[in-house]
Amino acid sequence: MDPTRDNPIIRFNTFWWGIGTFMIFAFLLAIIWAFAKRDTQTPEDVAGVARKEIRAEIDRAQAETLKSFDMEKAIPQVAAALASSKPAAVEKPEQVVPGSPTAQALSEAPAVDVTAIDAPAADPDAPIDPAVMEIGKAQYMLCGACHGQNGEGGPAGPPLAGSEWVTGPVSNLIRIQLRGLIGPITVKGVVYDQFPAGMLPMAYQTDEQIAGALTYVRNSFGNKASAVTPDQVKALRGEVGKPQLTEADLVKP
Ligand code: HEC
C-alpha cells in the first residue's frame, strides 16, 4: 500500500464521506416511507383525525360553558319553572286545571282495572318489531335528557337500565307516561327523592309513540321484556288529567 495514501487526513475524509452518504440515503428512505405511509391512509383514518379535532373543540367549548353553569341551582330552577306553569284553557284532558271540578271528578274516578293489561304476554319471547323500536328510539331522545342516553340515570332522573319498574307491570309504565310521577321512588334498591318536580306527564304523545318508547326502554340497555301495544296505552287514556302518581299508586314490580 502506498504510504502516502494512508494518512490521518484521508482516513478522516473517508470516514465523514461514509457517514454523509449514509445520512443522505437514510433521509431519502425516510421521505419514501412517509409518502408510502400517506398512501395507505384509509378515508376512515382521515375522517378519524377530523372527528378528533371536532371532539376536542366541543370539549373545549363545553368546559368553557360549564365554568359559569351551576348544575346544583339550574336543575331545581328549571324543574320549579316547569311545575308552576299551569295550563290555561281546559279543552283536552291533559289541560285540566288543578282544583277545578273536572280535576275533582277525575281524582274521584274509580281506580282503573289493570289486571288485563298486566297479564303476562301470550308469547313473552315474541320478537320485537324493529319498526316499533325505531319509533321508541326517536321518542327516547327526550327521555334520555333526564334518564341518560343509555338509561344510566343522571341528575334529572333515576336509571332505566336494570330498573325493575321498566321490565315490570306494563300498566305502571303507561300510567307514568300519562300522569307523571312524583315523590320518592326506589329503583334497584336506591331511593330517589331529589327531583323537585318529579316526572311530568307526557300524555301529548300518541298511543303508538308511548307504546314505542316503552317497548324501546324494555328492550334496550340490557333490559328484556315483552312489547307494549298502542291498544294497552289506549285502554288507560282515562288516566290523563289525574294528579301525578306516587310510588304507592303503582303495582309492585
Ligand atoms: C324532565 C325529565 C324526565 C323526562 C324527560 C322523562 N323522565 Fe322518567 N322520570 C323522571 C323522574 C324525575 C323520575 C322519578 C320521579 C319521582 O321522583 O318519583 C322518573 C321516573 C321514571 C320511571 C320510573 C322509575 C325508573 O327509573 O324506572 C320510568 C319507567 C320513566 N321515568 C320512564 C321515562 C320514559 C320512558 C321517558 C320518555 C318517554 C321519560 N321517563 C322521560 C324524569 C324524566
PDB file of C-alpha atoms and ligand atoms in Angstrom:
ATOM      1  CA  MET A   1       0.000   0.000   0.000  1.00  0.00           C
ATOM      2  CA  ASP A   2       1.272   3.454  -0.951  1.00  0.00           C
ATOM      3  CA  PRO A   3       2.141   5.054   2.368  1.00  0.00           C
ATOM      4  CA  THR A   4       1.187   8.499   1.010  1.00  0.00           C
ATOM      5  CA  ARG A   5      -2.439   7.349   0.567  1.00  0.00           C
ATOM      6  CA  ASP A   6      -2.748   6.156   4.152  1.00  0.00           C
ATOM      7  CA  ASN A   7      -2.631   9.231   6.292  1.00  0.00           C
ATOM      8  CA  PRO A   8      -4.909  10.659   9.036  1.00  0.00           C
ATOM      9  CA  ILE A   9      -6.468  13.311   6.750  1.00  0.00           C
ATOM     10  CA  ILE A  10      -7.581  10.755   4.146  1.00  0.00           C
ATOM     11  CA  ARG A  11      -8.919   8.495   6.899  1.00  0.00           C
ATOM     12  CA  PHE A  12     -10.802  11.438   8.391  1.00  0.00           C
ATOM     13  CA  ASN A  13     -12.295  12.405   4.990  1.00  0.00           C
ATOM     14  CA  THR A  14     -13.245   8.838   4.072  1.00  0.00           C
ATOM     15  CA  PHE A  15     -14.966   8.391   7.445  1.00  0.00           C
ATOM     16  CA  TRP A  16     -17.086  11.533   7.103  1.00  0.00           C
ATOM     17  CA  TRP A  17     -17.917  10.874   3.436  1.00  0.00           C
ATOM     18  CA  GLY A  18     -19.185   7.466   4.542  1.00  0.00           C
ATOM     19  CA  ILE A  19     -21.361   8.926   7.276  1.00  0.00           C
ATOM     20  CA  GLY A  20     -22.605  11.646   4.900  1.00  0.00           C
ATOM     21  CA  THR A  21     -23.602   9.168   2.168  1.00  0.00           C
ATOM     22  CA  PHE A  22     -25.379   7.031   4.756  1.00  0.00           C
ATOM     23  CA  MET A  23     -27.302  10.048   6.050  1.00  0.00           C
ATOM     24  CA  ILE A  24     -28.414  11.061   2.535  1.00  0.00           C
ATOM     25  CA  PHE A  25     -29.755   7.547   1.884  1.00  0.00           C
ATOM     26  CA  ALA A  26     -31.450   7.441   5.256  1.00  0.00           C
ATOM     27  CA  PHE A  27     -33.084  10.787   4.542  1.00  0.00           C
ATOM     28  CA  LEU A  28     -34.322   9.636   1.113  1.00  0.00           C
ATOM     29  CA  LEU A  29     -35.672   6.414   2.625  1.00  0.00           C
ATOM     30  CA  ALA A  30     -37.499   8.406   5.291  1.00  0.00           C
ATOM     31  CA  ILE A  31     -39.154  10.552   2.603  1.00  0.00           C
ATOM     32  CA  ILE A  32     -40.164   7.477   0.551  1.00  0.00           C
ATOM     33  CA  TRP A  33     -41.505   5.813   3.713  1.00  0.00           C
ATOM     34  CA  ALA A  34     -43.532   8.887   4.639  1.00  0.00           C
ATOM     35  CA  PHE A  35     -45.058   9.029   1.147  1.00  0.00           C
ATOM     36  CA  ALA A  36     -45.836   5.327   1.131  1.00  0.00           C
ATOM     37  CA  LYS A  37     -47.481   5.631   4.521  1.00  0.00           C
ATOM     38  CA  ARG A  38     -49.549   8.574   3.354  1.00  0.00           C
ATOM     39  CA  ASP A  39     -50.924   6.496   0.504  1.00  0.00           C
ATOM     40  CA  THR A  40     -52.017   3.685   2.827  1.00  0.00           C
ATOM     41  CA  GLN A  41     -54.246   6.022   4.877  1.00  0.00           C
ATOM     42  CA  THR A  42     -57.869   4.978   4.518  1.00  0.00           C
ATOM     43  CA  PRO A  43     -60.730   7.501   4.306  1.00  0.00           C
ATOM     44  CA  GLU A  44     -61.622   6.359   7.848  1.00  0.00           C
ATOM     45  CA  ASP A  45     -58.170   7.420   9.095  1.00  0.00           C
ATOM     46  CA  VAL A  46     -58.631  10.846   7.543  1.00  0.00           C
ATOM     47  CA  ALA A  47     -62.165  11.182   8.944  1.00  0.00           C
ATOM     48  CA  GLY A  48     -60.889   9.989  12.329  1.00  0.00           C
ATOM     49  CA  VAL A  49     -58.480  12.891  12.525  1.00  0.00           C
ATOM     50  CA  ALA A  50     -61.241  15.347  11.693  1.00  0.00           C
ATOM     51  CA  ARG A  51     -63.522  13.742  14.306  1.00  0.00           C
ATOM     52  CA  LYS A  52     -60.818  14.046  16.962  1.00  0.00           C
ATOM     53  CA  GLU A  53     -60.361  17.717  16.174  1.00  0.00           C
ATOM     54  CA  ILE A  54     -64.120  18.392  16.300  1.00  0.00           C
ATOM     55  CA  ARG A  55     -64.389  16.441  19.549  1.00  0.00           C
ATOM     56  CA  ALA A  56     -61.543  18.435  21.116  1.00  0.00           C
ATOM     57  CA  GLU A  57     -63.252  21.651  20.036  1.00  0.00           C
ATOM     58  CA  ILE A  58     -66.579  20.549  21.579  1.00  0.00           C
ATOM     59  CA  ASP A  59     -64.830  19.540  24.816  1.00  0.00           C
ATOM     60  CA  ARG A  60     -63.137  22.942  24.979  1.00  0.00           C
ATOM     61  CA  ALA A  61     -66.428  24.792  24.349  1.00  0.00           C
ATOM     62  CA  GLN A  62     -68.306  22.696  26.925  1.00  0.00           C
ATOM     63  CA  ALA A  63     -65.617  23.167  29.566  1.00  0.00           C
ATOM     64  CA  GLU A  64     -65.806  26.904  28.916  1.00  0.00           C
ATOM     65  CA  THR A  65     -69.628  26.979  29.316  1.00  0.00           C
ATOM     66  CA  LEU A  66     -69.668  24.730  32.370  1.00  0.00           C
ATOM     67  CA  LYS A  67     -67.372  27.168  34.201  1.00  0.00           C
ATOM     68  CA  SER A  68     -70.280  29.592  34.517  1.00  0.00           C
ATOM     69  CA  PHE A  69     -73.037  26.940  34.901  1.00  0.00           C
ATOM     70  CA  ASP A  70     -74.175  25.959  38.389  1.00  0.00           C
ATOM     71  CA  MET A  71     -75.731  22.496  37.974  1.00  0.00           C
ATOM     72  CA  GLU A  72     -76.934  22.461  41.600  1.00  0.00           C
ATOM     73  CA  LYS A  73     -79.018  25.601  41.060  1.00  0.00           C
ATOM     74  CA  ALA A  74     -80.012  25.235  37.412  1.00  0.00           C
ATOM     75  CA  ILE A  75     -81.862  21.904  37.601  1.00  0.00           C
ATOM     76  CA  PRO A  76     -84.175  22.799  40.539  1.00  0.00           C
ATOM     77  CA  GLN A  77     -84.834  26.163  38.852  1.00  0.00           C
ATOM     78  CA  VAL A  78     -85.890  24.560  35.585  1.00  0.00           C
ATOM     79  CA  ALA A  79     -87.942  21.946  37.454  1.00  0.00           C
ATOM     80  CA  ALA A  80     -89.722  24.589  39.571  1.00  0.00           C
ATOM     81  CA  ALA A  81     -90.489  26.660  36.463  1.00  0.00           C
ATOM     82  CA  LEU A  82     -91.990  23.604  34.754  1.00  0.00           C
ATOM     83  CA  ALA A  83     -94.014  22.657  37.853  1.00  0.00           C
ATOM     84  CA  SER A  84     -95.508  26.137  38.285  1.00  0.00           C
ATOM     85  CA  SER A  85     -96.537  26.620  34.649  1.00  0.00           C
ATOM     86  CA  LYS A  86    -100.249  25.729  34.786  1.00  0.00           C
ATOM     87  CA  PRO A  87    -102.154  25.111  31.557  1.00  0.00           C
ATOM     88  CA  ALA A  88    -104.586  27.916  30.662  1.00  0.00           C
ATOM     89  CA  ALA A  89    -107.548  26.572  28.664  1.00  0.00           C
ATOM     90  CA  VAL A  90    -109.396  23.366  29.533  1.00  0.00           C
ATOM     91  CA  GLU A  91    -110.044  21.748  26.189  1.00  0.00           C
ATOM     92  CA  LYS A  92    -108.185  18.488  26.477  1.00  0.00           C
ATOM     93  CA  PRO A  93    -107.868  16.205  29.497  1.00  0.00           C
ATOM     94  CA  GLU A  94    -104.153  16.991  29.730  1.00  0.00           C
ATOM     95  CA  GLN A  95    -105.031  20.642  30.293  1.00  0.00           C
ATOM     96  CA  VAL A  96    -107.214  20.096  33.355  1.00  0.00           C
ATOM     97  CA  VAL A  97    -106.680  22.918  35.863  1.00  0.00           C
ATOM     98  CA  PRO A  98    -105.724  21.537  39.271  1.00  0.00           C
ATOM     99  CA  GLY A  99    -108.567  22.035  41.775  1.00  0.00           C
ATOM    100  CA  SER A 100    -111.249  22.568  39.086  1.00  0.00           C
ATOM    101  CA  PRO A 101    -114.473  20.477  39.043  1.00  0.00           C
ATOM    102  CA  THR A 102    -113.047  18.421  36.191  1.00  0.00           C
ATOM    103  CA  ALA A 103    -109.929  17.737  38.217  1.00  0.00           C
ATOM    104  CA  GLN A 104    -112.150  16.842  41.199  1.00  0.00           C
ATOM    105  CA  ALA A 105    -114.221  14.400  39.131  1.00  0.00           C
ATOM    106  CA  LEU A 106    -111.078  12.838  37.728  1.00  0.00           C
ATOM    107  CA  SER A 107    -109.472  12.400  41.125  1.00  0.00           C
ATOM    108  CA  GLU A 108    -112.646  10.725  42.425  1.00  0.00           C
ATOM    109  CA  ALA A 109    -112.935   8.431  39.406  1.00  0.00           C
ATOM    110  CA  PRO A 110    -112.665   4.779  40.388  1.00  0.00           C
ATOM    111  CA  ALA A 111    -109.219   3.276  40.009  1.00  0.00           C
ATOM    112  CA  VAL A 112    -108.785   1.600  36.650  1.00  0.00           C
ATOM    113  CA  ASP A 113    -108.607  -2.171  36.493  1.00  0.00           C
ATOM    114  CA  VAL A 114    -105.162  -3.021  35.145  1.00  0.00           C
ATOM    115  CA  THR A 115    -105.244  -6.813  35.514  1.00  0.00           C
ATOM    116  CA  ALA A 116    -105.868  -7.390  31.800  1.00  0.00           C
ATOM    117  CA  ILE A 117    -103.074  -5.015  30.803  1.00  0.00           C
ATOM    118  CA  ASP A 118    -100.602  -6.540  33.242  1.00  0.00           C
ATOM    119  CA  ALA A 119    -101.446 -10.142  32.311  1.00  0.00           C
ATOM    120  CA  PRO A 120     -98.301 -11.860  31.001  1.00  0.00           C
ATOM    121  CA  ALA A 121     -97.882 -11.539  27.228  1.00  0.00           C
ATOM    122  CA  ALA A 122     -99.262 -14.513  25.260  1.00  0.00           C
ATOM    123  CA  ASP A 123     -95.767 -15.147  23.878  1.00  0.00           C
ATOM    124  CA  PRO A 124     -93.213 -13.398  26.118  1.00  0.00           C
ATOM    125  CA  ASP A 125     -90.368 -14.296  23.721  1.00  0.00           C
ATOM    126  CA  ALA A 126     -92.130 -12.904  20.632  1.00  0.00           C
ATOM    127  CA  PRO A 127     -89.598 -10.961  18.525  1.00  0.00           C
ATOM    128  CA  ILE A 128     -89.847  -7.177  18.863  1.00  0.00           C
ATOM    129  CA  ASP A 129     -90.886  -5.329  15.698  1.00  0.00           C
ATOM    130  CA  PRO A 130     -87.882  -3.212  14.571  1.00  0.00           C
ATOM    131  CA  ALA A 131     -90.271  -0.505  13.299  1.00  0.00           C
ATOM    132  CA  VAL A 132     -91.698  -0.128  16.825  1.00  0.00           C
ATOM    133  CA  MET A 133     -88.144   0.088  18.213  1.00  0.00           C
ATOM    134  CA  GLU A 134     -87.415   2.887  15.705  1.00  0.00           C
ATOM    135  CA  ILE A 135     -90.419   4.902  16.942  1.00  0.00           C
ATOM    136  CA  GLY A 136     -89.263   4.284  20.514  1.00  0.00           C
ATOM    137  CA  LYS A 137     -85.698   5.304  19.763  1.00  0.00           C
ATOM    138  CA  ALA A 138     -86.910   8.647  18.401  1.00  0.00           C
ATOM    139  CA  GLN A 139     -89.106   9.226  21.472  1.00  0.00           C
ATOM    140  CA  TYR A 140     -86.231   8.241  23.735  1.00  0.00           C
ATOM    141  CA  MET A 141     -84.232  11.315  22.654  1.00  0.00           C
ATOM    142  CA  LEU A 142     -86.329  13.218  25.190  1.00  0.00           C
ATOM    143  CA  CYS A 143     -86.325  10.572  27.949  1.00  0.00           C
ATOM    144  CA  GLY A 144     -82.548  10.371  27.588  1.00  0.00           C
ATOM    145  CA  ALA A 145     -82.190  14.028  28.578  1.00  0.00           C
ATOM    146  CA  CYS A 146     -83.214  13.073  32.120  1.00  0.00           C
ATOM    147  CA  HIS A 147     -82.611   9.316  32.276  1.00  0.00           C
ATOM    148  CA  GLY A 148     -79.271   9.312  30.405  1.00  0.00           C
ATOM    149  CA  GLN A 149     -78.775   8.351  26.765  1.00  0.00           C
ATOM    150  CA  ASN A 150     -78.044   4.774  27.861  1.00  0.00           C
ATOM    151  CA  GLY A 151     -80.664   4.686  30.619  1.00  0.00           C
ATOM    152  CA  GLU A 152     -77.926   5.049  33.214  1.00  0.00           C
ATOM    153  CA  GLY A 153     -79.765   7.813  35.116  1.00  0.00           C
ATOM    154  CA  GLY A 154     -78.416  11.244  35.981  1.00  0.00           C
ATOM    155  CA  PRO A 155     -79.032  14.456  37.912  1.00  0.00           C
ATOM    156  CA  ALA A 156     -82.571  14.785  36.469  1.00  0.00           C
ATOM    157  CA  GLY A 157     -83.887  11.202  36.529  1.00  0.00           C
ATOM    158  CA  PRO A 158     -83.361   7.730  38.003  1.00  0.00           C
ATOM    159  CA  PRO A 159     -81.860   4.909  35.901  1.00  0.00           C
ATOM    160  CA  LEU A 160     -83.962   2.873  33.468  1.00  0.00           C
ATOM    161  CA  ALA A 161     -81.223   0.315  32.758  1.00  0.00           C
ATOM    162  CA  GLY A 162     -81.892  -2.659  35.007  1.00  0.00           C
ATOM    163  CA  SER A 163     -84.877  -0.887  36.661  1.00  0.00           C
ATOM    164  CA  GLU A 164     -87.453  -3.362  37.988  1.00  0.00           C
ATOM    165  CA  TRP A 165     -90.177  -0.821  37.056  1.00  0.00           C
ATOM    166  CA  VAL A 166     -89.150  -0.808  33.413  1.00  0.00           C
ATOM    167  CA  THR A 167     -89.321  -4.581  32.982  1.00  0.00           C
ATOM    168  CA  GLY A 168     -92.243  -4.862  35.441  1.00  0.00           C
ATOM    169  CA  PRO A 169     -96.007  -4.386  35.003  1.00  0.00           C
ATOM    170  CA  VAL A 170     -96.879  -2.540  31.799  1.00  0.00           C
ATOM    171  CA  SER A 171     -99.700  -0.511  33.405  1.00  0.00           C
ATOM    172  CA  ASN A 172     -97.193   1.300  35.672  1.00  0.00           C
ATOM    173  CA  LEU A 173     -95.149   2.425  32.689  1.00  0.00           C
ATOM    174  CA  ILE A 174     -98.162   3.618  30.709  1.00  0.00           C
ATOM    175  CA  ARG A 175     -99.636   5.463  33.680  1.00  0.00           C
ATOM    176  CA  ILE A 176     -96.269   7.151  34.402  1.00  0.00           C
ATOM    177  CA  GLN A 177     -96.305   8.454  30.809  1.00  0.00           C
ATOM    178  CA  LEU A 178     -99.910   9.670  31.116  1.00  0.00           C
ATOM    179  CA  ARG A 179     -99.812  11.128  34.651  1.00  0.00           C
ATOM    180  CA  GLY A 180     -96.171  11.639  35.567  1.00  0.00           C
ATOM    181  CA  LEU A 181     -94.617  10.527  38.850  1.00  0.00           C
ATOM    182  CA  ILE A 182     -93.522  12.396  41.984  1.00  0.00           C
ATOM    183  CA  GLY A 183     -92.063  11.709  45.408  1.00  0.00           C
ATOM    184  CA  PRO A 184     -89.550   9.119  46.498  1.00  0.00           C
ATOM    185  CA  ILE A 185     -89.177   6.106  44.218  1.00  0.00           C
ATOM    186  CA  THR A 186     -86.972   3.096  44.897  1.00  0.00           C
ATOM    187  CA  VAL A 187     -85.101   1.819  41.841  1.00  0.00           C
ATOM    188  CA  LYS A 188     -82.675  -1.099  42.186  1.00  0.00           C
ATOM    189  CA  GLY A 189     -82.644  -0.668  45.981  1.00  0.00           C
ATOM    190  CA  VAL A 190     -81.785   3.056  45.838  1.00  0.00           C
ATOM    191  CA  VAL A 191     -84.341   5.665  46.972  1.00  0.00           C
ATOM    192  CA  TYR A 192     -84.500   8.606  44.543  1.00  0.00           C
ATOM    193  CA  ASP A 193     -86.099  11.672  46.085  1.00  0.00           C
ATOM    194  CA  GLN A 194     -84.079  14.589  44.758  1.00  0.00           C
ATOM    195  CA  PHE A 195     -86.253  15.603  41.785  1.00  0.00           C
ATOM    196  CA  PRO A 196     -88.384  18.613  42.862  1.00  0.00           C
ATOM    197  CA  ALA A 197     -90.972  18.325  40.063  1.00  0.00           C
ATOM    198  CA  GLY A 198     -90.710  14.547  39.646  1.00  0.00           C
ATOM    199  CA  MET A 199     -91.515  13.372  36.137  1.00  0.00           C
ATOM    200  CA  LEU A 200     -94.173  15.401  34.364  1.00  0.00           C
ATOM    201  CA  PRO A 201     -96.946  13.758  32.310  1.00  0.00           C
ATOM    202  CA  MET A 202     -96.062  13.198  28.665  1.00  0.00           C
ATOM    203  CA  ALA A 203     -99.641  12.438  27.573  1.00  0.00           C
ATOM    204  CA  TYR A 204     -99.229  14.545  24.416  1.00  0.00           C
ATOM    205  CA  GLN A 205     -97.528  11.529  22.835  1.00  0.00           C
ATOM    206  CA  THR A 206     -99.697   9.328  20.596  1.00  0.00           C
ATOM    207  CA  ASP A 207    -100.589   5.773  21.666  1.00  0.00           C
ATOM    208  CA  GLU A 208     -98.051   4.493  19.102  1.00  0.00           C
ATOM    209  CA  GLN A 209     -95.322   6.789  20.429  1.00  0.00           C
ATOM    210  CA  ILE A 210     -95.881   5.770  24.054  1.00  0.00           C
ATOM    211  CA  ALA A 211     -96.025   2.079  23.096  1.00  0.00           C
ATOM    212  CA  GLY A 212     -92.815   2.565  21.072  1.00  0.00           C
ATOM    213  CA  ALA A 213     -90.950   4.435  23.825  1.00  0.00           C
ATOM    214  CA  LEU A 214     -91.916   1.820  26.429  1.00  0.00           C
ATOM    215  CA  THR A 215     -91.122  -1.137  24.163  1.00  0.00           C
ATOM    216  CA  TYR A 216     -87.778   0.538  23.462  1.00  0.00           C
ATOM    217  CA  VAL A 217     -86.795   1.026  27.118  1.00  0.00           C
ATOM    218  CA  ARG A 218     -87.974  -2.510  27.950  1.00  0.00           C
ATOM    219  CA  ASN A 219     -85.617  -3.877  25.285  1.00  0.00           C
ATOM    220  CA  SER A 220     -82.569  -1.609  25.486  1.00  0.00           C
ATOM    221  CA  PHE A 221     -79.657  -1.008  27.881  1.00  0.00           C
ATOM    222  CA  GLY A 222     -79.630  -4.717  28.779  1.00  0.00           C
ATOM    223  CA  ASN A 223     -83.379  -4.795  29.611  1.00  0.00           C
ATOM    224  CA  LYS A 224     -85.531  -7.567  28.157  1.00  0.00           C
ATOM    225  CA  ALA A 225     -89.333  -7.644  28.401  1.00  0.00           C
ATOM    226  CA  SER A 226     -92.454  -8.002  26.269  1.00  0.00           C
ATOM    227  CA  ALA A 227     -93.550  -5.240  23.883  1.00  0.00           C
ATOM    228  CA  VAL A 228     -96.178  -2.646  24.880  1.00  0.00           C
ATOM    229  CA  THR A 229     -99.030  -2.187  22.386  1.00  0.00           C
ATOM    230  CA  PRO A 230    -100.887   1.005  21.399  1.00  0.00           C
ATOM    231  CA  ASP A 231    -104.135  -0.714  22.492  1.00  0.00           C
ATOM    232  CA  GLN A 232    -102.790  -1.091  26.032  1.00  0.00           C
ATOM    233  CA  VAL A 233    -101.998   2.635  26.092  1.00  0.00           C
ATOM    234  CA  LYS A 234    -105.425   3.494  24.667  1.00  0.00           C
ATOM    235  CA  ALA A 235    -107.126   1.477  27.413  1.00  0.00           C
ATOM    236  CA  LEU A 236    -105.551   3.766  30.043  1.00  0.00           C
ATOM    237  CA  ARG A 237    -106.140   7.153  28.360  1.00  0.00           C
ATOM    238  CA  GLY A 238    -108.780   7.867  31.040  1.00  0.00           C
ATOM    239  CA  GLU A 239    -105.877   8.402  33.428  1.00  0.00           C
ATOM    240  CA  VAL A 240    -104.877  11.638  31.691  1.00  0.00           C
ATOM    241  CA  GLY A 241    -105.568  14.701  33.825  1.00  0.00           C
ATOM    242  CA  LYS A 242    -105.293  12.910  37.165  1.00  0.00           C
ATOM    243  CA  PRO A 243    -102.582  14.130  39.544  1.00  0.00           C
ATOM    244  CA  GLN A 244     -99.011  12.881  39.322  1.00  0.00           C
ATOM    245  CA  LEU A 245     -98.607   9.318  40.586  1.00  0.00           C
ATOM    246  CA  THR A 246     -96.589   8.348  43.634  1.00  0.00           C
ATOM    247  CA  GLU A 247     -94.836   5.040  44.189  1.00  0.00           C
ATOM    248  CA  ALA A 248     -97.811   3.868  46.327  1.00  0.00           C
ATOM    249  CA  ASP A 249    -100.143   4.221  43.290  1.00  0.00           C
ATOM    250  CA  LEU A 250     -98.089   1.757  41.257  1.00  0.00           C
ATOM    251  CA  VAL A 251     -98.407  -2.025  41.066  1.00  0.00           C
ATOM    252  CA  LYS A 252     -95.423  -3.578  42.895  1.00  0.00           C
ATOM    253  CA  PRO A 253     -92.938  -4.795  40.278  1.00  0.00           C
TER     254      PRO A 253
HETATM  255  C1  HEC B   1     -87.780  16.021  32.624  1.00  0.00           C
HETATM  256  C2  HEC B   1     -87.093  14.800  32.990  1.00  0.00           C
HETATM  257  C3  HEC B   1     -87.682  13.466  32.563  1.00  0.00           C
HETATM  258  C4  HEC B   1     -88.052  13.065  31.301  1.00  0.00           C
HETATM  259  C5  HEC B   1     -87.979  13.854  30.000  1.00  0.00           C
HETATM  260  C6  HEC B   1     -88.505  11.708  31.436  1.00  0.00           C
HETATM  261  N1  HEC B   1     -88.436  11.305  32.743  1.00  0.00           N
HETATM  262 FE1  HEC B   1     -88.929   9.469  33.501  1.00  0.00          FE
HETATM  263  N2  HEC B   1     -88.562  10.120  35.387  1.00  0.00           N
HETATM  264  C7  HEC B   1     -88.069  11.365  35.704  1.00  0.00           C
HETATM  265  C8  HEC B   1     -88.013  11.494  37.157  1.00  0.00           C
HETATM  266  C9  HEC B   1     -87.526  12.708  37.908  1.00  0.00           C
HETATM  267  C10 HEC B   1     -88.481  10.280  37.680  1.00  0.00           C
HETATM  268  C11 HEC B   1     -88.652   9.931  39.153  1.00  0.00           C
HETATM  269  C12 HEC B   1     -89.908  10.634  39.667  1.00  0.00           C
HETATM  270  C13 HEC B   1     -90.033  10.629  41.172  1.00  0.00           C
HETATM  271  O1  HEC B   1     -89.353  11.421  41.815  1.00  0.00           O
HETATM  272  O2  HEC B   1     -90.839   9.833  41.692  1.00  0.00           O
HETATM  273  C14 HEC B   1     -88.791   9.424  36.534  1.00  0.00           C
HETATM  274  C15 HEC B   1     -89.249   8.130  36.629  1.00  0.00           C
HETATM  275  C16 HEC B   1     -89.406   7.271  35.570  1.00  0.00           C
HETATM  276  C17 HEC B   1     -89.688   5.861  35.663  1.00  0.00           C
HETATM  277  C18 HEC B   1     -89.824   5.031  36.936  1.00  0.00           C
HETATM  278  C19 HEC B   1     -88.523   4.943  37.697  1.00  0.00           C
HETATM  279  C20 HEC B   1     -87.418   4.182  36.994  1.00  0.00           C
HETATM  280  O3  HEC B   1     -86.282   4.708  36.974  1.00  0.00           O
HETATM  281  O4  HEC B   1     -87.638   3.085  36.475  1.00  0.00           O
HETATM  282  C21 HEC B   1     -89.800   5.387  34.384  1.00  0.00           C
HETATM  283  C22 HEC B   1     -90.068   3.968  33.945  1.00  0.00           C
HETATM  284  C23 HEC B   1     -89.592   6.509  33.485  1.00  0.00           C
HETATM  285  N3  HEC B   1     -89.367   7.635  34.239  1.00  0.00           N
HETATM  286  C24 HEC B   1     -89.636   6.425  32.089  1.00  0.00           C
HETATM  287  C25 HEC B   1     -89.493   7.518  31.237  1.00  0.00           C
HETATM  288  C26 HEC B   1     -89.631   7.443  29.790  1.00  0.00           C
HETATM  289  C27 HEC B   1     -89.879   6.166  29.003  1.00  0.00           C
HETATM  290  C28 HEC B   1     -89.460   8.710  29.313  1.00  0.00           C
HETATM  291  C29 HEC B   1     -89.576   9.198  27.891  1.00  0.00           C
HETATM  292  C30 HEC B   1     -90.780   8.888  27.163  1.00  0.00           C
HETATM  293  C31 HEC B   1     -89.194   9.573  30.467  1.00  0.00           C
HETATM  294  N4  HEC B   1     -89.233   8.817  31.608  1.00  0.00           N
HETATM  295  C32 HEC B   1     -88.954  10.926  30.373  1.00  0.00           C
HETATM  296  C33 HEC B   1     -87.696  12.362  34.834  1.00  0.00           C
HETATM  297  C34 HEC B   1     -87.932  12.358  33.461  1.00  0.00           C
END
